[in-house]
XYZ file of C-alpha atoms in Angstrom:
608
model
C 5.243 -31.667 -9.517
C 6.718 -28.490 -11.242
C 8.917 -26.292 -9.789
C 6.779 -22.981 -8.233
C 8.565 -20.792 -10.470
C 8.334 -22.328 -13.537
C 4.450 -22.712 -13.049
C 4.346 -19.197 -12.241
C 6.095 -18.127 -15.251
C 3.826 -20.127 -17.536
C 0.897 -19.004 -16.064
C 2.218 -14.843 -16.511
C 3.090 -15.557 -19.992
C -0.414 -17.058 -20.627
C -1.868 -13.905 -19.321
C 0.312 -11.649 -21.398
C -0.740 -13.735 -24.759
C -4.262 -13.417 -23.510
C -4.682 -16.923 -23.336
C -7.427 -18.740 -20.767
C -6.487 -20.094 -17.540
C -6.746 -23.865 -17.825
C -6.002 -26.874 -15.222
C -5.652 -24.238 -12.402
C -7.297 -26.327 -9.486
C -4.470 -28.983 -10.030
C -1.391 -26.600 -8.976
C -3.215 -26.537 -5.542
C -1.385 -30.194 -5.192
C 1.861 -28.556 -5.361
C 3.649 -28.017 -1.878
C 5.772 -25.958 -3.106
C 3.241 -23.315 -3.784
C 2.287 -23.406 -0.409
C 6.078 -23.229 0.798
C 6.218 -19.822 -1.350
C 3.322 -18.900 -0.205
C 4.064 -18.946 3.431
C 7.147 -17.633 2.961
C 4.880 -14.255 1.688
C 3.116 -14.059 4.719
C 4.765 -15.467 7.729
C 6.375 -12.120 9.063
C 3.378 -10.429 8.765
C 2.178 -9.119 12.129
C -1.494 -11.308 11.287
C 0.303 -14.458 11.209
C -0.354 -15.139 14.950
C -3.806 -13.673 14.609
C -6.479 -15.807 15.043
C -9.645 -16.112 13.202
C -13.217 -17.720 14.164
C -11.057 -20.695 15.573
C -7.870 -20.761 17.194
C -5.969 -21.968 14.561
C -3.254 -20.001 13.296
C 0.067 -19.965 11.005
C 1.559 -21.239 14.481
C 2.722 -24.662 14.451
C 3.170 -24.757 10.336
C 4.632 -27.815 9.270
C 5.112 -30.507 6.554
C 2.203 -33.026 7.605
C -0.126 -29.358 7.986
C 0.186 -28.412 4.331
C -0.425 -32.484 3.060
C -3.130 -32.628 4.608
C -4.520 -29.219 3.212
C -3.932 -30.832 0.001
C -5.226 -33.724 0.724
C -8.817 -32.220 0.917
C -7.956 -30.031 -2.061
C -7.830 -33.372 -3.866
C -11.243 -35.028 -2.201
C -12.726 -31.310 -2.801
C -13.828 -31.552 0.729
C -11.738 -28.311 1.953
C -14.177 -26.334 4.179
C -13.611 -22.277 4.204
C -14.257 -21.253 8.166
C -16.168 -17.937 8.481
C -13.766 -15.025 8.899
C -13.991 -13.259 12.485
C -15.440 -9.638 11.795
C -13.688 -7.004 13.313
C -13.638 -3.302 13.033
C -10.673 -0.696 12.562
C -11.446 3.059 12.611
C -11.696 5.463 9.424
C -10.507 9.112 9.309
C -14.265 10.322 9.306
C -15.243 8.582 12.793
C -16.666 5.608 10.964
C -15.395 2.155 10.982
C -14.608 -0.357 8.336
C -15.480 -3.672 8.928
C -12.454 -6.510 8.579
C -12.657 -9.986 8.098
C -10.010 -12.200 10.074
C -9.393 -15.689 8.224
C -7.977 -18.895 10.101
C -4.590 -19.935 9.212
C -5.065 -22.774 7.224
C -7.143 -20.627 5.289
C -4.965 -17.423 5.108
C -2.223 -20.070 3.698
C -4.581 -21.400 1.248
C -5.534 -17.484 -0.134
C -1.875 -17.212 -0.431
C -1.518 -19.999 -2.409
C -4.643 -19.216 -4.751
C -3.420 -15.663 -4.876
C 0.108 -16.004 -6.264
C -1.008 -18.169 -9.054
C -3.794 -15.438 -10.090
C -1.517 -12.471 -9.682
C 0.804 -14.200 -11.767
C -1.745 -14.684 -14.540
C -3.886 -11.488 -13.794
C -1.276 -8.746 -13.243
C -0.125 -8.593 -16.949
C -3.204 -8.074 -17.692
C -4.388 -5.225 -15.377
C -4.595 -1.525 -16.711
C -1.628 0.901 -16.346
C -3.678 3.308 -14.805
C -4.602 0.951 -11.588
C -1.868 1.241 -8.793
C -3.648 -0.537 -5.700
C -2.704 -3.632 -3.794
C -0.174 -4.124 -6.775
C 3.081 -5.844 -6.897
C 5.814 -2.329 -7.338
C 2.925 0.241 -7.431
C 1.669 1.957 -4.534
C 0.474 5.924 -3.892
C 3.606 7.591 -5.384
C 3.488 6.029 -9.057
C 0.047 7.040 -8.944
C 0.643 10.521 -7.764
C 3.213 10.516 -10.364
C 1.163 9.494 -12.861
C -1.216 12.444 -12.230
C 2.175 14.990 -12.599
C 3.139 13.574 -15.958
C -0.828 13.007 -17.149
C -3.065 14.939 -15.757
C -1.978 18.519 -17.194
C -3.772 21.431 -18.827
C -7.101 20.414 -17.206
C -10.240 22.081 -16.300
C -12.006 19.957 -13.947
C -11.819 16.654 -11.714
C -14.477 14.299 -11.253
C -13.372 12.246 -7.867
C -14.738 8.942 -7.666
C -15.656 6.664 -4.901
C -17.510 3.599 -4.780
C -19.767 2.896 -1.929
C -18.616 0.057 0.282
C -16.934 -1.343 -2.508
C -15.316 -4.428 -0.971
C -18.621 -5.269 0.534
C -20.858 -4.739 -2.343
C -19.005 -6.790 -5.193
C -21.808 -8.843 -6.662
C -20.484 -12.689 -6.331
C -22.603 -13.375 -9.819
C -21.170 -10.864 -11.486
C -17.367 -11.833 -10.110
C -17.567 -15.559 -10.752
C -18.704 -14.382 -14.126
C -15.770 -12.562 -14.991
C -13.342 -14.966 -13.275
C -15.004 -17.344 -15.750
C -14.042 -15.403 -18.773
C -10.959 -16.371 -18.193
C -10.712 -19.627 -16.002
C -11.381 -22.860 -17.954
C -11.687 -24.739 -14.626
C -14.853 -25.245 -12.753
C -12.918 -26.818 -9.638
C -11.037 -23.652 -9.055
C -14.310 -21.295 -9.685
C -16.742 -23.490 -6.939
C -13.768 -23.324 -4.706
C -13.464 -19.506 -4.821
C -17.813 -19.170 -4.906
C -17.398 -21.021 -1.471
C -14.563 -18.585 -0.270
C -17.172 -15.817 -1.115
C -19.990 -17.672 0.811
C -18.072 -18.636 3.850
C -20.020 -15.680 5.987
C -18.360 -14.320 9.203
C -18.847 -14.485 13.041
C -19.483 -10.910 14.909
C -20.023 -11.304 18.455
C -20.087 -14.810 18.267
C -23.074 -15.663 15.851
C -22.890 -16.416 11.995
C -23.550 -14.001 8.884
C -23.796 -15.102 5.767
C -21.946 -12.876 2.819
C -24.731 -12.286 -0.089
C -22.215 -10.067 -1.616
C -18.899 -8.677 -1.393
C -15.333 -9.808 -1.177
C -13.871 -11.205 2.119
C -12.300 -8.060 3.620
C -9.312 -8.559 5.202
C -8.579 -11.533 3.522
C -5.451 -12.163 1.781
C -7.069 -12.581 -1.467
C -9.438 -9.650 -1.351
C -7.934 -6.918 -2.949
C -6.481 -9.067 -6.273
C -10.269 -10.211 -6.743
C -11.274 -6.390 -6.260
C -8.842 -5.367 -9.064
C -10.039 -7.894 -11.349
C -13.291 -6.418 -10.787
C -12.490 -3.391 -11.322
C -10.338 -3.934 -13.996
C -14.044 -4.042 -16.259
C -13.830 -0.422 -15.097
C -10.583 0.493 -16.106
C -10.863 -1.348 -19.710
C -14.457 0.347 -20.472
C -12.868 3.633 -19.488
C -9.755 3.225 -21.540
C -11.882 1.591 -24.864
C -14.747 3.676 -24.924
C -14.769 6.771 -22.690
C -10.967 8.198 -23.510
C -11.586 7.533 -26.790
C -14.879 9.364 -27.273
C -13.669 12.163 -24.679
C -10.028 13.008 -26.437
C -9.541 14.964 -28.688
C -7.269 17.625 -30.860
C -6.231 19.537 -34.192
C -4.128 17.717 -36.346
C -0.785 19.546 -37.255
C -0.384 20.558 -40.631
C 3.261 19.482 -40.764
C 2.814 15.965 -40.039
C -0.741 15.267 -39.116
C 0.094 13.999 -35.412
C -1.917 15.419 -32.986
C -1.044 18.559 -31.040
C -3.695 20.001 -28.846
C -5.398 23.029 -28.183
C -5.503 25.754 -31.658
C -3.056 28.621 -30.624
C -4.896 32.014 -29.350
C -4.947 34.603 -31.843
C -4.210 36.977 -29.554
C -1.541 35.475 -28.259
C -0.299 35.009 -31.646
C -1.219 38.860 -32.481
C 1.235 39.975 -29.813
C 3.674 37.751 -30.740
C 4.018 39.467 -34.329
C 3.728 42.776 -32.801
C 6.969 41.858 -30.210
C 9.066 40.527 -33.373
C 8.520 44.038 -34.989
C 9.301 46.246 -31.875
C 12.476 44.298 -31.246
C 13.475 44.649 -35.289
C 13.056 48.263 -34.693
C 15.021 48.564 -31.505
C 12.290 49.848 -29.477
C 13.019 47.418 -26.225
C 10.172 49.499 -24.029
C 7.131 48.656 -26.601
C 8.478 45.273 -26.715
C 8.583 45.079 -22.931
C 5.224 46.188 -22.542
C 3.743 43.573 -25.149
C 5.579 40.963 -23.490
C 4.088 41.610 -20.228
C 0.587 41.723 -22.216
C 1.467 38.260 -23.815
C 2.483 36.876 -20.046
C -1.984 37.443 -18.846
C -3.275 35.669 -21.776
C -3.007 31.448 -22.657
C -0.885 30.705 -25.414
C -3.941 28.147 -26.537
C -6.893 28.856 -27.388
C -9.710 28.585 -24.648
C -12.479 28.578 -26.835
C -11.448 25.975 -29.148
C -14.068 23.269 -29.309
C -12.750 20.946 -31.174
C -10.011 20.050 -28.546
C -10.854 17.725 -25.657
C -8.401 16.234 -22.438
C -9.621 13.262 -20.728
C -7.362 11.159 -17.806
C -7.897 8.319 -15.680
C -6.686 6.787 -12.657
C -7.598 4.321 -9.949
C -6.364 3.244 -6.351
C -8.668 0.493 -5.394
C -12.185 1.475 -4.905
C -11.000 5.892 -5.530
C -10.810 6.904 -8.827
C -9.922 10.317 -10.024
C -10.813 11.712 -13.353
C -9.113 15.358 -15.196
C -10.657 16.642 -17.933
C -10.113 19.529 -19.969
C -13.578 20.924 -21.967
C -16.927 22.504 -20.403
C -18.355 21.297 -17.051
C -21.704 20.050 -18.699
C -19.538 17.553 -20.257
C -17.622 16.787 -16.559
C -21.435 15.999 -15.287
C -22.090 13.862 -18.378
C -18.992 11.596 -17.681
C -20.247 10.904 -14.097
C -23.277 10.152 -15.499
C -22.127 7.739 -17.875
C -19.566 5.720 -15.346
C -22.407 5.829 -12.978
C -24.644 3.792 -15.098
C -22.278 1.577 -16.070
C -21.263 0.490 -12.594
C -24.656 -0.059 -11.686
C -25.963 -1.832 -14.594
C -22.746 -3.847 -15.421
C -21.136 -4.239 -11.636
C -23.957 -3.183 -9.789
C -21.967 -0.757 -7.785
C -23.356 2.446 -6.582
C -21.201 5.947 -6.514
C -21.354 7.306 -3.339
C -23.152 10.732 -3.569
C -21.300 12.807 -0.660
C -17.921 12.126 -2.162
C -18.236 12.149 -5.785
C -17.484 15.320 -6.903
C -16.744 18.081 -9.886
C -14.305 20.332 -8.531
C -12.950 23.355 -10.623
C -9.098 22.378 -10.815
C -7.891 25.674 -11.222
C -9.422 27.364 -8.456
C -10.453 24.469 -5.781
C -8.192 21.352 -4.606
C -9.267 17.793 -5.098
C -8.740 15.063 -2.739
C -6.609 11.951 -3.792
C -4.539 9.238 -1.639
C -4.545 12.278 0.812
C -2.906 14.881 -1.274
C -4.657 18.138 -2.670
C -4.542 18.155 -6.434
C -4.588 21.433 -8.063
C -3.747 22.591 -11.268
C -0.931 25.674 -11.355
C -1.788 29.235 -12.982
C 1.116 31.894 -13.125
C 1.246 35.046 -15.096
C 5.220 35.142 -13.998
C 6.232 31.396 -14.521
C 4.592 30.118 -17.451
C 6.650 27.195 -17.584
C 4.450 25.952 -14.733
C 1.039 26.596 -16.384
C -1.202 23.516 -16.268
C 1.229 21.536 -14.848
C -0.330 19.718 -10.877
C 0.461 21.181 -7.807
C 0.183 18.425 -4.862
C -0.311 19.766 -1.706
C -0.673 18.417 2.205
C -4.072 19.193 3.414
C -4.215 21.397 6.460
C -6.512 19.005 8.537
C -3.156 16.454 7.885
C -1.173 18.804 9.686
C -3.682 19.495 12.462
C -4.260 15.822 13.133
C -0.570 14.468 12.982
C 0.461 17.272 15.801
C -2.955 16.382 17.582
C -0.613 12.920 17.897
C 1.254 14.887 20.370
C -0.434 17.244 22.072
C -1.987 17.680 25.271
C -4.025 20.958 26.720
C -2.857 22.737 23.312
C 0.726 21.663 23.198
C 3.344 19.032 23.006
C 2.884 16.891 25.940
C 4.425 13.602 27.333
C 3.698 10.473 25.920
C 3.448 8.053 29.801
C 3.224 5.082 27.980
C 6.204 5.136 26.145
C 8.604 5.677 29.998
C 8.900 2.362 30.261
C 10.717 1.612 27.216
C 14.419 2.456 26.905
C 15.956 6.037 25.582
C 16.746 4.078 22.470
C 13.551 2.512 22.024
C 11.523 5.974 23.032
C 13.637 7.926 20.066
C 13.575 5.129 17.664
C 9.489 5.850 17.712
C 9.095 9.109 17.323
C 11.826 8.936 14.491
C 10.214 6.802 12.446
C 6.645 8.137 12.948
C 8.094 11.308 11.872
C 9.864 10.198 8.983
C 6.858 7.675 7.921
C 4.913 10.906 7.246
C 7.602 13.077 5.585
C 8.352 9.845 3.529
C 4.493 9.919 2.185
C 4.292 13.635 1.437
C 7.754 13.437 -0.271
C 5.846 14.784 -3.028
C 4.058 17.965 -1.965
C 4.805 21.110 -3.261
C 4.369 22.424 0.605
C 6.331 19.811 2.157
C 7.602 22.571 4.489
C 4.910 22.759 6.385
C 5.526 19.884 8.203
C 8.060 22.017 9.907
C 5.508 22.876 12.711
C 5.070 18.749 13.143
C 8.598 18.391 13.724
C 8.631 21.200 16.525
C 5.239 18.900 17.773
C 7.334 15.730 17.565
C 10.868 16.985 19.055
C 8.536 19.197 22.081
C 7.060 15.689 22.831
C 9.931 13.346 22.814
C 12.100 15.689 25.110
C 9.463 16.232 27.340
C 8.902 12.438 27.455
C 12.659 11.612 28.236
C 12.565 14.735 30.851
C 9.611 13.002 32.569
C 11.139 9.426 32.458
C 14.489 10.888 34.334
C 12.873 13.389 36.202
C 14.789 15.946 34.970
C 14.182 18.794 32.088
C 13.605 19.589 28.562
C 16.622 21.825 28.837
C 18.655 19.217 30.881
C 17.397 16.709 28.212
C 17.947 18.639 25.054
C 21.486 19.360 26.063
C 21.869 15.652 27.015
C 21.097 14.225 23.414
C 22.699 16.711 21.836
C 24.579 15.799 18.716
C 25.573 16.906 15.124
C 25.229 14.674 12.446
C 26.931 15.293 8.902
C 24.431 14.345 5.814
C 24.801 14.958 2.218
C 26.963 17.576 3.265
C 25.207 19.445 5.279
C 25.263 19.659 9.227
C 21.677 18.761 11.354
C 21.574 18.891 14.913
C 20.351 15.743 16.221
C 18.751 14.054 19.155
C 21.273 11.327 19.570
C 21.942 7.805 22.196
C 24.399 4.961 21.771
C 23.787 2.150 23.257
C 27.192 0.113 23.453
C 27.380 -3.565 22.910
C 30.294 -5.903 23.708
C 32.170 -7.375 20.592
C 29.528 -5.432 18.233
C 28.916 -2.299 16.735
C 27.573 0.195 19.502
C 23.532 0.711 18.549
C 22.294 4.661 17.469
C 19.342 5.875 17.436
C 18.929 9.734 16.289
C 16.395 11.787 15.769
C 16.127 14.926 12.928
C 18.195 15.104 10.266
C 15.176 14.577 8.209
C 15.474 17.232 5.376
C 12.297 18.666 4.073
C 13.336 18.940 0.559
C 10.495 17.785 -1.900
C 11.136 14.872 -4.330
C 8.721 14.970 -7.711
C 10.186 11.026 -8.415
C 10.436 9.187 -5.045
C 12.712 5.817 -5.047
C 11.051 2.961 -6.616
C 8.938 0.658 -4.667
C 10.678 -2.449 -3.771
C 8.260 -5.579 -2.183
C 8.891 -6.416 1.145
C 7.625 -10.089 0.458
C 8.207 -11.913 -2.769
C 6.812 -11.081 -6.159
C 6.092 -13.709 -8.710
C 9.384 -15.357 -9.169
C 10.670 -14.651 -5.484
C 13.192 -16.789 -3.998
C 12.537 -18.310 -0.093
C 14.255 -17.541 2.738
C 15.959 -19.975 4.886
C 13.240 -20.407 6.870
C 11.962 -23.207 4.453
C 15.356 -24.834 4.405
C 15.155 -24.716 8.074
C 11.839 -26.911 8.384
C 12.956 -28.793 5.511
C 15.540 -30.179 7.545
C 13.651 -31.698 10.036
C 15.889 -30.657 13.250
C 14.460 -28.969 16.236
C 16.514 -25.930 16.411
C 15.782 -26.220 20.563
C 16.360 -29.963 21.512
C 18.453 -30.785 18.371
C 16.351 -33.504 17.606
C 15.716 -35.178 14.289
C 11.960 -35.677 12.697
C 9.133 -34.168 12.165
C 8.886 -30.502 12.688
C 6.666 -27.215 13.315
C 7.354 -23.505 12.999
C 6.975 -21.140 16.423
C 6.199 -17.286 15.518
C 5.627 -14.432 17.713
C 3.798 -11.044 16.510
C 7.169 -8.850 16.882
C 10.960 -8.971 17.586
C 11.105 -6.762 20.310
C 8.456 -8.750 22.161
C 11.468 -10.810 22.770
C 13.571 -8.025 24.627
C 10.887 -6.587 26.451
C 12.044 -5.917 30.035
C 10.480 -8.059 32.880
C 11.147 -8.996 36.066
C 11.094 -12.966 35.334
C 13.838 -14.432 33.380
C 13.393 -15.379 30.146
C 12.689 -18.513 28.659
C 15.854 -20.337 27.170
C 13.207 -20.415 23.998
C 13.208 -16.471 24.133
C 16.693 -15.922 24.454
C 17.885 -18.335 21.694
C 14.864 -16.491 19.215
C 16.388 -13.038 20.570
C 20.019 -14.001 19.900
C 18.815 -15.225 16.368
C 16.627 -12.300 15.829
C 14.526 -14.158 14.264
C 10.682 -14.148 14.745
C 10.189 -17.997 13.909
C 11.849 -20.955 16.218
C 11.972 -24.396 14.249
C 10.904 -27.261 16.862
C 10.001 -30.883 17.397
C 6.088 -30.988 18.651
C 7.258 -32.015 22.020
C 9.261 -28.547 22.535
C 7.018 -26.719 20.922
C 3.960 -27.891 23.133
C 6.443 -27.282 26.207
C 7.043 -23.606 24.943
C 3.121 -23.058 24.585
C 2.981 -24.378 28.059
C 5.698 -22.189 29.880
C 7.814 -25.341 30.697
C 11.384 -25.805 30.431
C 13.220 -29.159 29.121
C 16.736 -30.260 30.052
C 17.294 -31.277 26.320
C 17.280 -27.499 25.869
C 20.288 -26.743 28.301
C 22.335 -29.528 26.618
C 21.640 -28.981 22.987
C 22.814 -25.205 23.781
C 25.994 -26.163 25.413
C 26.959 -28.424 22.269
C 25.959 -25.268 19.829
C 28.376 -23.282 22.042
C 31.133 -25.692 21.671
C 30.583 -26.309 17.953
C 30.693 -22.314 17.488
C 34.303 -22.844 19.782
């Protein structure tokens, strides 16, 4: 078999030359894949999730992944119906989610790095979702640098997108591409596979499986018919400008005669020294455009999408806005029978209203005093962002105590709020009003005090002075919420909270993938199981991973001791335990084995 990487590479250069997609099916054979691939989605907090069966990525081993491939081979592989479940949207609604098994998560892994490696050259520059290095921010900063001098967005959204992609429609378009009918019927019976709610079976007429690993890459190569009809036909047709007579290139809207008028009439005044007519003209030139408004020959069209949202600037009369919803209305429904939801598909006057978009306001800038920011997109927090994040915290009508959070440790309890808090200032980095989550933080730092004053019985006041601190940061001083936890032989443990500056940042820090892209390199964690010793008894031979949801899970406080299982996975810090079946069917089964005891005594000694 080839090495994962190499495959991978082929199979991206293939997609950059625009070359089909042969002999896919037969890379399923490859282990290796499916090593890479599990090393993608292990950590993720899912992994111990279980779908209409029990089985999940606990207990992944060698002889599990063979015989995966082994009915890859026979073509006898069996999707299981994904376990609905439901998570809550912002408007009171929910969204329905699918929850695969494990052997099946591991197989969409597989299947998905060997599309996206093929695909993602491919894909439009103006799509940003569910993409390896592009997230909100390059598309909000793709709106700064594009979407300028315009009159009017059109805001598109797609009505339950994920659950209305037409399976005919997407095998078709896989097949445009795929010269492998193995891989396509294996997909079609992905699509098919239905889901359990409440205990009884559903089958999936439409749509993509939600929630499944592979979902959103099959969703952008849906979409992607979007994006290319857009960027072929509609920009094309929509654009357009005077030529320059210098060199012919193309340079906008005509200049405004009037503009141009005064102009003249301020290079005379200053020739004759009289400053106060020139003054006075100036101010004149400062209320009117320097382009023309009326010119009809010039036309500004953008585009950009973020999964199933698309957003749309143009720059010409709004008869023409209504005629391009028209148009990408049609086409969805006659060429991906999609339908644009009605309620939040909209024409909003950029100038004077504020489109919604990844949850910024988009608005375009007008100033008779700062030209230089004419035309140019303000972004903006909503104010229903700021009421909801300090609803987080409040109780009665002000910051309250969070109960729930007593138990934990004064580390643990400022940890939180510190990185709720700077989780949201992170995402609005970009907002022109970024200062107004000044009344969160007073919401946030009201509620953790009060929360450590009701833990230790004691005061804000007592509290506040407690934790006080000062912490030096790019030179400046912030007064911080501070505890140190000391540890023998090891760095002493801070947590802090503030020192969060609310300074906006146009070009935030460039997304770096938490898992592995397309030519990622494994962790150890493969070596580890590749070795084939139980990293509890020390035994040699077959083994099988152990995961648990979260690292702290390990160090929760409890009145029984902890496992010896526990405490080696704590000292490790490490959320995956390497074992023979015989330990790990002991640690399922809360019993302890003497092998344990000695096989930790000899690490001790070795370390010695």
């Amino acid at each position: 078999m080839q090495n994962s990487e190499a495959v991978l590479r082929v199979y991206s250069e293939r997609g950059k030359e625009g070359k089909p997609l042969n002999r896919l099916y037969r890379q399923l054979f490859n282990p290796e894949l499916y090593w890479e691939a599990y090393n993608s989605i292990y950590a993720n907090l899912g992994a111990r999730t279980n779908g209409a069966s029990e089985d999940t990525l606990d207990g992944m081993s060698k002889k599990r992944i063979d015989n995966i491939i082994e009915k890859i081979k026979r073509e006898t592989y069996r999707w299981n119906p994904v376990r609905r479940t439901y998570t809550p949207k912002t408007d009171g609604r929910r969204r329905p989610l699918g929850v695969p098994s494990g052997d099946d998560k591991l197989l969409q892994a597989t299947m998905k790095m060997l599309l996206e490696a093929y695909y993602e050259p491919t894909f439009s520059d103006r799509s940003h979702g569910f993409r390896p290095k592009r997230g909100c921010h390059t598309a909000l900063i793709q709106i700064s640098k594009m979407h300028t001098g315009v009159n009017w967005f059109i805001e598109g959204d797609i009505k339950g997108c994920f659950d209305n992609i037409d399976h005919e429609s997407l095998l078709g378009i896989l097949g445009n591409r795929i010269e492998d009918g193995r891989m396509l019927r294996l997909i079609s019976n992905l699509l098919n596979a239905g889901y359990l709610e409440d205990w009884a079976y559903n089958e999936t007429p439409s749509g993509t499986p939600q929630g499944g690993i592979i979902s959103p890459l099959l969703t952008n190569i849906y979409m992607d018919v979007l994006d290319k009809w857009v960027e072929n036909e509609l920009l094309p047709r929509y654009n357009r400008s005077r030529k320059s007579r210098g060199n012919g290139k193309l340079c906008g809207r005509r200049l405004n005669p009037e503009y141009t008028k005064l102009t003249r009439q301020i290079t005379v005044s200053e020739k004759n020294g009289d400053i106060i007519s020139a003054k006075s003209l100036r101010k004149m030139r400062n209320e009117i455009p320097s382009g023309d408004p009326t010119d009809d020959g010039y036309r500004k069209l953008e585009y950009i999408r973020y999964a199933d949202d698309f957003l749309l600037s143009f720059a010409g009369p709004k008869s023409e806005a209504r005629e391009i919803r028209e148009e990408i209305r049609k086409f969805l429904q006659d060429r991906l029978k999609l339908e644009l939801s009605e309620e939040k598909t909209l024409i909003t006057h950029a100038k004077t209203q504020s489109a919604r978009f990844l949850g910024y306001d988009l608005r375009v800038m007008h100033s008779s005093q700062i030209r230089t920011i004419n035309g140019k997109m303000w972004l903006g927090i909503p104010p229903e962002v700021i009421r909801k994040n300090m609803r987080k915290y409040m109780v009665d009508g002000k910051p309250g105590t969070r109960t729930y959070l007593e138990e934990n440790s004064d580390y643990a309890i400022i940890t939180t709020y510190q990185v709720e808090y700077v989780g949201l200032v992170q995402y609005y980095i970009m907002a022109h009003n970024l200062r107004k989550l000044t009344r969160v933080n007073w919401a946030v730092r009201t509620s953790l005090l009060k929360t450590l004053a009701s833990k230790h019985k004691s005061s804000v006041t007592k509290m506040a002075q407690k934790y006080a601190a000062t912490l030096k940061k790019n030179g400046r001083n912030y007064k911080v919420l501070e505890v140190t936890v000391e540890r023998t032989g090891k760095k002493p443990l801070i947590a802090r909270y503030g020192a969060t500056p609310l300074t906006r940042n146009p070009n935030p820090a460039e997304i770096k993938d938490t898992t592995p892209t397309v030519y990622g390199r494994r962790t150890d964690l493969i070596d580890r199981i590749k070795s084939d010793v139980c990293e509890m008894c020390g035994e040699n031979g077959q083994t099988e991973v152990h995961h648990v949801r979260k690292l702290k899970d390990l160090t929760r406080p409890g009145r029984k001791p902890k496992p010896a299982w526990v405490k080696r996975m704590a000292a490790l810090r490490r959320k995956t335990l390497v074992t023979c079946k015989t330990c790990h069917r002991a640690i399922h089964n809360g019993e302890h084995r003497p092998e344990w005891d000695a096989n930790t005594i000899a690490l001790e000694s070795r370390m010695l």
